[in-house]
Every structure is written in C-alpha cells, then in structure tokens.
Amino acid sequence: MDKFISLTGVAAPLPFINIDTDMIIPKQYLKTIKRTGLGNALFAEMRFEEDGVTEKPDFVLNKDAYRKASIIVAGDNFGCGSSREHAPWALKDFGIRCVISTSFADIFYNNCFKNGILPVVVTEEQLAALMDDADRGSNATISIDLETQTISGPDGGTIGFDIDPSRKNALLQGLDDVGLTMEKGDAISGFEHQMEASRPWI
C-alpha cells in the first residue's frame, strides 16, 4: 500500500450530504476485482450523460481547475450505503488520497485506511472554511500533514484533526492488514514452533 505522510493538492468541493457508495462507483462497475481502471467510473452518473462518455460540464471534477484534484471536501455522512470496497478503489485510482467531511459511514471509513486513503473528520465550522478554500479551484491548494495531524489552507490557517494512532501508523508506513500482520511474523513463527513442540498431534 502507498504510504501517506503528507499531501498538497487541489481540493474538489462536493457540498452534498449522504454521498453514498453507489454515487461514488455505480453498481454496474462492480464486476471487476481489479483495483485499477475504476477511476474512469468515479461518480460516473454525476460526471457523465446517459451515454457514459459525454461529460456534464457542471460537475466539479469535469472543470479544468479540478481535473487533477487529490482531495475531496464533502458534506456529512460521506460513503454511506452498501459496503463496496470498490468505492475507495475508484477514488484512489482517480488520484484522490484524502477525503474531508464531518462524518463518514463506518465501513467506508475503515476501507479507506486499508487502501491508502486518509479520511479526515472535522467540525461543521472547519468544513465550511475548507469548502470555501476548495471553491477557489486550482488557485488555492490545501496541505495535509499526517505526522502533525494538521490541515493547512492557502491563507495560512491550520486545522488539527484526530486519528487513531494505529491507523495513523499503518498509513505512515504504507501497511494494509496483511502488512501489519507480517510485522508480527517472528511472534507468529515462535507460537507455531511452540505449538508443534507441545502438541505434535495437531
């Protein structure tokens, strides 16, 4: 998994509540188990007309200033709906490494950490300030520093955020669940040898 230490980039404003996983990646794109290529289908029904090709010019990610956005600033309850891991896959493949909101659906929130995406929870007041920053497009960027747990806006203002220490460590080291387990490889091997010696019949 890619490490997340710090990020500076354009933030796309999505000032809507209850952006669910079907909006993030519609169900017709769930046939694949590959994590690549899904960025083209990110927010497909919001980005494209019914032909699936023609862009809707009013959607934020179709505007020139936000085509290379790496951060999303969104309304409350982001990632609700069905528990599809394709949602963070699509975000990551598009280039989104951080989503900022006042709250997230639990399963989506957990899946973000497993795929190298940082979900940041802020207050409503903080979100309003960040949404204002994001509205400036490519003329203003937002910086996120995971080590110091801070978000810096283009005007120099800084916002702190909380994160579980174990999840922070996993992102900083670029470790998914398998990687975290393998860190305990010596202890696991020692236990197996002990079991083999004490219970050879197993």
PDB file of C-alpha atoms in Angstrom:
ATOM      1  CA  MET A   1       0.000   0.000   0.000  1.00  0.00           C
ATOM      2  CA  ASP A   2       1.245   3.505  -0.781  1.00  0.00           C
ATOM      3  CA  LYS A   3       2.454   5.455   2.227  1.00  0.00           C
ATOM      4  CA  PHE A   4       0.590   8.593   3.272  1.00  0.00           C
ATOM      5  CA  ILE A   5       2.845  11.096   5.010  1.00  0.00           C
ATOM      6  CA  SER A   6       1.825  14.459   3.607  1.00  0.00           C
ATOM      7  CA  LEU A   7      -0.178  15.754   0.681  1.00  0.00           C
ATOM      8  CA  THR A   8      -0.545  19.119  -1.005  1.00  0.00           C
ATOM      9  CA  GLY A   9      -3.063  19.411  -3.776  1.00  0.00           C
ATOM     10  CA  VAL A  10      -6.243  20.831  -5.214  1.00  0.00           C
ATOM     11  CA  ALA A  11      -9.369  20.042  -3.211  1.00  0.00           C
ATOM     12  CA  ALA A  12     -12.635  19.462  -5.027  1.00  0.00           C
ATOM     13  CA  PRO A  13     -15.733  20.735  -3.204  1.00  0.00           C
ATOM     14  CA  LEU A  14     -18.705  18.337  -3.029  1.00  0.00           C
ATOM     15  CA  PRO A  15     -21.121  20.219  -0.751  1.00  0.00           C
ATOM     16  CA  PHE A  16     -23.685  17.430  -0.571  1.00  0.00           C
ATOM     17  CA  ILE A  17     -24.717  15.234   2.335  1.00  0.00           C
ATOM     18  CA  ASN A  18     -25.159  11.451   2.142  1.00  0.00           C
ATOM     19  CA  ILE A  19     -22.892  10.817  -0.849  1.00  0.00           C
ATOM     20  CA  ASP A  20     -23.301   7.051  -0.935  1.00  0.00           C
ATOM     21  CA  THR A  21     -21.097   4.351  -2.399  1.00  0.00           C
ATOM     22  CA  ASP A  22     -23.403   3.890  -5.404  1.00  0.00           C
ATOM     23  CA  MET A  23     -22.821   7.528  -6.280  1.00  0.00           C
ATOM     24  CA  ILE A  24     -19.069   7.068  -5.809  1.00  0.00           C
ATOM     25  CA  ILE A  25     -18.948   3.940  -8.004  1.00  0.00           C
ATOM     26  CA  PRO A  26     -22.240   2.763  -9.570  1.00  0.00           C
ATOM     27  CA  LYS A  27     -23.143  -0.928  -9.250  1.00  0.00           C
ATOM     28  CA  GLN A  28     -22.531  -1.776 -12.920  1.00  0.00           C
ATOM     29  CA  TYR A  29     -18.799  -1.296 -12.363  1.00  0.00           C
ATOM     30  CA  LEU A  30     -18.521  -3.842  -9.551  1.00  0.00           C
ATOM     31  CA  LYS A  31     -17.880  -6.836 -11.806  1.00  0.00           C
ATOM     32  CA  THR A  32     -14.121  -6.465 -11.619  1.00  0.00           C
ATOM     33  CA  ILE A  33     -11.849  -7.332  -8.710  1.00  0.00           C
ATOM     34  CA  LYS A  34      -9.011  -5.239 -10.146  1.00  0.00           C
ATOM     35  CA  ARG A  35      -8.188  -2.034  -8.335  1.00  0.00           C
ATOM     36  CA  THR A  36      -7.086  -0.231 -11.490  1.00  0.00           C
ATOM     37  CA  GLY A  37      -9.217   1.432 -14.136  1.00  0.00           C
ATOM     38  CA  LEU A  38     -12.061   2.291 -11.770  1.00  0.00           C
ATOM     39  CA  GLY A  39     -11.080   5.953 -11.663  1.00  0.00           C
ATOM     40  CA  ASN A  40     -12.799   6.376 -15.032  1.00  0.00           C
ATOM     41  CA  ALA A  41     -16.079   5.363 -13.388  1.00  0.00           C
ATOM     42  CA  LEU A  42     -15.738   7.524 -10.272  1.00  0.00           C
ATOM     43  CA  PHE A  43     -19.001   9.438  -9.774  1.00  0.00           C
ATOM     44  CA  ALA A  44     -19.978   8.159 -13.242  1.00  0.00           C
ATOM     45  CA  GLU A  45     -23.649   9.081 -13.055  1.00  0.00           C
ATOM     46  CA  MET A  46     -22.763  12.561 -11.827  1.00  0.00           C
ATOM     47  CA  ARG A  47     -19.862  13.067 -14.264  1.00  0.00           C
ATOM     48  CA  PHE A  48     -21.361  11.735 -17.491  1.00  0.00           C
ATOM     49  CA  GLU A  49     -24.532  11.857 -19.528  1.00  0.00           C
ATOM     50  CA  GLU A  50     -26.511   8.653 -20.145  1.00  0.00           C
ATOM     51  CA  ASP A  51     -24.131   7.628 -22.943  1.00  0.00           C
ATOM     52  CA  GLY A  52     -21.399   7.238 -20.310  1.00  0.00           C
ATOM     53  CA  VAL A  53     -18.970   9.331 -22.370  1.00  0.00           C
ATOM     54  CA  THR A  54     -20.238  12.898 -22.656  1.00  0.00           C
ATOM     55  CA  GLU A  55     -19.164  14.928 -19.654  1.00  0.00           C
ATOM     56  CA  LYS A  56     -21.597  17.013 -17.653  1.00  0.00           C
ATOM     57  CA  PRO A  57     -19.840  20.400 -17.625  1.00  0.00           C
ATOM     58  CA  ASP A  58     -21.303  21.472 -14.279  1.00  0.00           C
ATOM     59  CA  PHE A  59     -19.865  18.562 -12.292  1.00  0.00           C
ATOM     60  CA  VAL A  60     -16.859  19.671 -10.284  1.00  0.00           C
ATOM     61  CA  LEU A  61     -14.370  17.020 -11.477  1.00  0.00           C
ATOM     62  CA  ASN A  62     -15.119  17.926 -15.111  1.00  0.00           C
ATOM     63  CA  LYS A  63     -13.987  21.506 -14.567  1.00  0.00           C
ATOM     64  CA  ASP A  64     -10.412  22.245 -15.612  1.00  0.00           C
ATOM     65  CA  ALA A  65      -9.438  23.513 -12.165  1.00  0.00           C
ATOM     66  CA  TYR A  66     -10.371  20.201 -10.527  1.00  0.00           C
ATOM     67  CA  ARG A  67      -9.451  17.531 -13.063  1.00  0.00           C
ATOM     68  CA  LYS A  68      -6.336  16.657 -11.060  1.00  0.00           C
ATOM     69  CA  ALA A  69      -7.844  17.070  -7.613  1.00  0.00           C
ATOM     70  CA  SER A  70      -6.279  14.836  -4.956  1.00  0.00           C
ATOM     71  CA  ILE A  71      -8.546  15.892  -2.084  1.00  0.00           C
ATOM     72  CA  ILE A  72     -12.322  15.937  -1.714  1.00  0.00           C
ATOM     73  CA  VAL A  73     -14.130  18.199   0.734  1.00  0.00           C
ATOM     74  CA  ALA A  74     -17.614  16.769   1.174  1.00  0.00           C
ATOM     75  CA  GLY A  75     -20.778  17.070   3.220  1.00  0.00           C
ATOM     76  CA  ASP A  76     -21.866  14.930   6.133  1.00  0.00           C
ATOM     77  CA  ASN A  77     -22.122  11.103   6.061  1.00  0.00           C
ATOM     78  CA  PHE A  78     -19.770  10.503   3.132  1.00  0.00           C
ATOM     79  CA  GLY A  79     -19.563   6.898   1.906  1.00  0.00           C
ATOM     80  CA  CYS A  80     -22.895   5.680   3.258  1.00  0.00           C
ATOM     81  CA  GLY A  81     -24.860   2.911   1.542  1.00  0.00           C
ATOM     82  CA  SER A  82     -23.627  -0.533   0.566  1.00  0.00           C
ATOM     83  CA  SER A  83     -20.240  -1.757   1.782  1.00  0.00           C
ATOM     84  CA  ARG A  84     -18.349  -1.863  -1.530  1.00  0.00           C
ATOM     85  CA  GLU A  85     -14.564  -1.656  -1.345  1.00  0.00           C
ATOM     86  CA  HIS A  86     -14.675  -0.555  -4.990  1.00  0.00           C
ATOM     87  CA  ALA A  87     -15.536   2.945  -3.682  1.00  0.00           C
ATOM     88  CA  PRO A  88     -12.091   3.669  -2.200  1.00  0.00           C
ATOM     89  CA  TRP A  89     -10.521   1.781  -5.121  1.00  0.00           C
ATOM     90  CA  ALA A  90     -12.172   4.209  -7.555  1.00  0.00           C
ATOM     91  CA  LEU A  91     -11.174   7.259  -5.513  1.00  0.00           C
ATOM     92  CA  LYS A  92      -7.571   6.091  -5.272  1.00  0.00           C
ATOM     93  CA  ASP A  93      -7.373   5.209  -8.963  1.00  0.00           C
ATOM     94  CA  PHE A  94      -8.656   8.670  -9.890  1.00  0.00           C
ATOM     95  CA  GLY A  95      -5.969  10.237  -7.713  1.00  0.00           C
ATOM     96  CA  ILE A  96      -7.901  11.099  -4.550  1.00  0.00           C
ATOM     97  CA  ARG A  97      -5.757  10.446  -1.453  1.00  0.00           C
ATOM     98  CA  CYS A  98      -7.780  12.313   1.171  1.00  0.00           C
ATOM     99  CA  VAL A  99     -11.473  12.910   1.854  1.00  0.00           C
ATOM    100  CA  ILE A 100     -12.529  15.522   4.400  1.00  0.00           C
ATOM    101  CA  SER A 101     -16.019  15.518   5.899  1.00  0.00           C
ATOM    102  CA  THR A 102     -17.863  15.980   9.179  1.00  0.00           C
ATOM    103  CA  SER A 103     -18.657  12.242   9.296  1.00  0.00           C
ATOM    104  CA  PHE A 104     -18.219   9.010   7.350  1.00  0.00           C
ATOM    105  CA  ALA A 105     -20.066   5.714   7.145  1.00  0.00           C
ATOM    106  CA  ASP A 106     -18.136   3.219   9.294  1.00  0.00           C
ATOM    107  CA  ILE A 107     -17.378   0.582   6.637  1.00  0.00           C
ATOM    108  CA  PHE A 108     -16.262   3.134   4.062  1.00  0.00           C
ATOM    109  CA  TYR A 109     -14.127   4.866   6.700  1.00  0.00           C
ATOM    110  CA  ASN A 110     -12.383   1.593   7.562  1.00  0.00           C
ATOM    111  CA  ASN A 111     -11.909   0.671   3.894  1.00  0.00           C
ATOM    112  CA  CYS A 112     -10.152   3.971   3.229  1.00  0.00           C
ATOM    113  CA  PHE A 113      -7.346   3.132   5.653  1.00  0.00           C
ATOM    114  CA  LYS A 114      -6.940  -0.300   4.064  1.00  0.00           C
ATOM    115  CA  ASN A 115      -6.396   1.325   0.670  1.00  0.00           C
ATOM    116  CA  GLY A 116      -4.070   4.214   1.461  1.00  0.00           C
ATOM    117  CA  ILE A 117      -6.700   6.955   1.640  1.00  0.00           C
ATOM    118  CA  LEU A 118      -6.864   9.323   4.614  1.00  0.00           C
ATOM    119  CA  PRO A 119     -10.430  10.153   5.763  1.00  0.00           C
ATOM    120  CA  VAL A 120     -10.392  13.242   7.968  1.00  0.00           C
ATOM    121  CA  VAL A 121     -13.236  14.206  10.293  1.00  0.00           C
ATOM    122  CA  VAL A 122     -13.645  17.930  11.008  1.00  0.00           C
ATOM    123  CA  THR A 123     -16.283  20.133  12.639  1.00  0.00           C
ATOM    124  CA  GLU A 124     -19.017  21.865  10.647  1.00  0.00           C
ATOM    125  CA  GLU A 125     -17.255  25.204  11.123  1.00  0.00           C
ATOM    126  CA  GLN A 126     -13.950  23.781   9.910  1.00  0.00           C
ATOM    127  CA  LEU A 127     -15.637  22.132   6.935  1.00  0.00           C
ATOM    128  CA  ALA A 128     -17.212  25.438   5.921  1.00  0.00           C
ATOM    129  CA  ALA A 129     -13.775  27.093   5.900  1.00  0.00           C
ATOM    130  CA  LEU A 130     -12.235  24.246   3.897  1.00  0.00           C
ATOM    131  CA  MET A 131     -15.166  24.250   1.465  1.00  0.00           C
ATOM    132  CA  ASP A 132     -14.511  27.943   0.907  1.00  0.00           C
ATOM    133  CA  ASP A 133     -10.852  27.164   0.206  1.00  0.00           C
ATOM    134  CA  ALA A 134     -11.841  24.395  -2.207  1.00  0.00           C
ATOM    135  CA  ASP A 135     -14.173  26.730  -4.098  1.00  0.00           C
ATOM    136  CA  ARG A 136     -11.109  28.697  -5.228  1.00  0.00           C
ATOM    137  CA  GLY A 137     -10.071  25.874  -7.552  1.00  0.00           C
ATOM    138  CA  SER A 138      -6.500  25.488  -8.721  1.00  0.00           C
ATOM    139  CA  ASN A 139      -5.700  28.981  -7.471  1.00  0.00           C
ATOM    140  CA  ALA A 140      -5.564  27.607  -3.932  1.00  0.00           C
ATOM    141  CA  THR A 141      -4.295  24.315  -2.544  1.00  0.00           C
ATOM    142  CA  ILE A 142      -4.759  22.505   0.744  1.00  0.00           C
ATOM    143  CA  SER A 143      -1.931  20.711   2.560  1.00  0.00           C
ATOM    144  CA  ILE A 144      -2.400  17.742   4.870  1.00  0.00           C
ATOM    145  CA  ASP A 145       0.374  16.559   7.187  1.00  0.00           C
ATOM    146  CA  LEU A 146      -0.423  13.227   8.789  1.00  0.00           C
ATOM    147  CA  GLU A 147       2.540  13.253  11.153  1.00  0.00           C
ATOM    148  CA  THR A 148       1.444  16.529  12.768  1.00  0.00           C
ATOM    149  CA  GLN A 149      -2.272  15.823  12.100  1.00  0.00           C
ATOM    150  CA  THR A 150      -2.855  19.231  10.553  1.00  0.00           C
ATOM    151  CA  ILE A 151      -4.583  20.710   7.521  1.00  0.00           C
ATOM    152  CA  SER A 152      -3.244  23.995   6.165  1.00  0.00           C
ATOM    153  CA  GLY A 153      -5.273  26.268   3.926  1.00  0.00           C
ATOM    154  CA  PRO A 154      -3.979  28.678   1.274  1.00  0.00           C
ATOM    155  CA  ASP A 155      -4.255  31.624   3.665  1.00  0.00           C
ATOM    156  CA  GLY A 156      -2.004  30.027   6.255  1.00  0.00           C
ATOM    157  CA  GLY A 157      -4.720  28.882   8.638  1.00  0.00           C
ATOM    158  CA  THR A 158      -4.211  25.489  10.274  1.00  0.00           C
ATOM    159  CA  ILE A 159      -6.747  22.928  11.464  1.00  0.00           C
ATOM    160  CA  GLY A 160      -5.891  19.967  13.664  1.00  0.00           C
ATOM    161  CA  PHE A 161      -7.598  16.601  13.395  1.00  0.00           C
ATOM    162  CA  ASP A 162      -7.762  13.402  15.423  1.00  0.00           C
ATOM    163  CA  ILE A 163      -6.895   9.929  14.180  1.00  0.00           C
ATOM    164  CA  ASP A 164      -6.488   6.542  15.809  1.00  0.00           C
ATOM    165  CA  PRO A 165      -2.738   6.026  16.458  1.00  0.00           C
ATOM    166  CA  SER A 166      -2.677   2.521  14.970  1.00  0.00           C
ATOM    167  CA  ARG A 167      -4.366   3.681  11.767  1.00  0.00           C
ATOM    168  CA  LYS A 168      -2.017   6.650  11.572  1.00  0.00           C
ATOM    169  CA  ASN A 169       0.976   4.328  11.906  1.00  0.00           C
ATOM    170  CA  ALA A 170      -0.358   1.995   9.198  1.00  0.00           C
ATOM    171  CA  LEU A 171      -0.766   4.866   6.715  1.00  0.00           C
ATOM    172  CA  LEU A 172       2.621   6.375   7.521  1.00  0.00           C
ATOM    173  CA  GLN A 173       4.278   3.003   6.912  1.00  0.00           C
ATOM    174  CA  GLY A 174       2.079   2.023   3.980  1.00  0.00           C
ATOM    175  CA  LEU A 175       0.839  -1.160   5.654  1.00  0.00           C
ATOM    176  CA  ASP A 176      -2.511  -2.805   4.991  1.00  0.00           C
ATOM    177  CA  ASP A 177      -3.951  -5.533   7.233  1.00  0.00           C
ATOM    178  CA  VAL A 178      -1.666  -8.172   5.739  1.00  0.00           C
ATOM    179  CA  GLY A 179       1.378  -5.948   6.148  1.00  0.00           C
ATOM    180  CA  LEU A 180       0.513  -5.230   9.768  1.00  0.00           C
ATOM    181  CA  THR A 181       0.163  -8.967  10.415  1.00  0.00           C
ATOM    182  CA  MET A 182       3.506  -9.712   8.760  1.00  0.00           C
ATOM    183  CA  GLU A 183       5.174  -7.259  11.150  1.00  0.00           C
ATOM    184  CA  LYS A 184       4.457  -9.855  13.826  1.00  0.00           C
ATOM    185  CA  GLY A 185       5.975 -12.655  11.739  1.00  0.00           C
ATOM    186  CA  ASP A 186       8.593 -13.635  14.343  1.00  0.00           C
ATOM    187  CA  ALA A 187       5.994 -13.878  17.101  1.00  0.00           C
ATOM    188  CA  ILE A 188       3.693 -15.938  14.865  1.00  0.00           C
ATOM    189  CA  SER A 189       6.524 -18.309  13.896  1.00  0.00           C
ATOM    190  CA  GLY A 190       7.535 -18.666  17.541  1.00  0.00           C
ATOM    191  CA  PHE A 191       3.998 -19.566  18.522  1.00  0.00           C
ATOM    192  CA  GLU A 192       3.753 -22.143  15.724  1.00  0.00           C
ATOM    193  CA  HIS A 193       7.026 -23.800  16.780  1.00  0.00           C
ATOM    194  CA  GLN A 194       5.857 -23.856  20.392  1.00  0.00           C
ATOM    195  CA  MET A 195       2.541 -25.445  19.380  1.00  0.00           C
ATOM    196  CA  GLU A 196       4.325 -28.002  17.188  1.00  0.00           C
ATOM    197  CA  ALA A 197       6.586 -28.998  20.090  1.00  0.00           C
ATOM    198  CA  SER A 198       3.867 -29.155  22.739  1.00  0.00           C
ATOM    199  CA  ARG A 199       1.101 -30.612  20.582  1.00  0.00           C
ATOM    200  CA  PRO A 200       2.711 -32.601  17.751  1.00  0.00           C
ATOM    201  CA  TRP A 201      -0.547 -34.374  17.014  1.00  0.00           C
ATOM    202  CA  ILE A 202      -2.169 -31.195  15.730  1.00  0.00           C
TER     203      ILE A 202
END
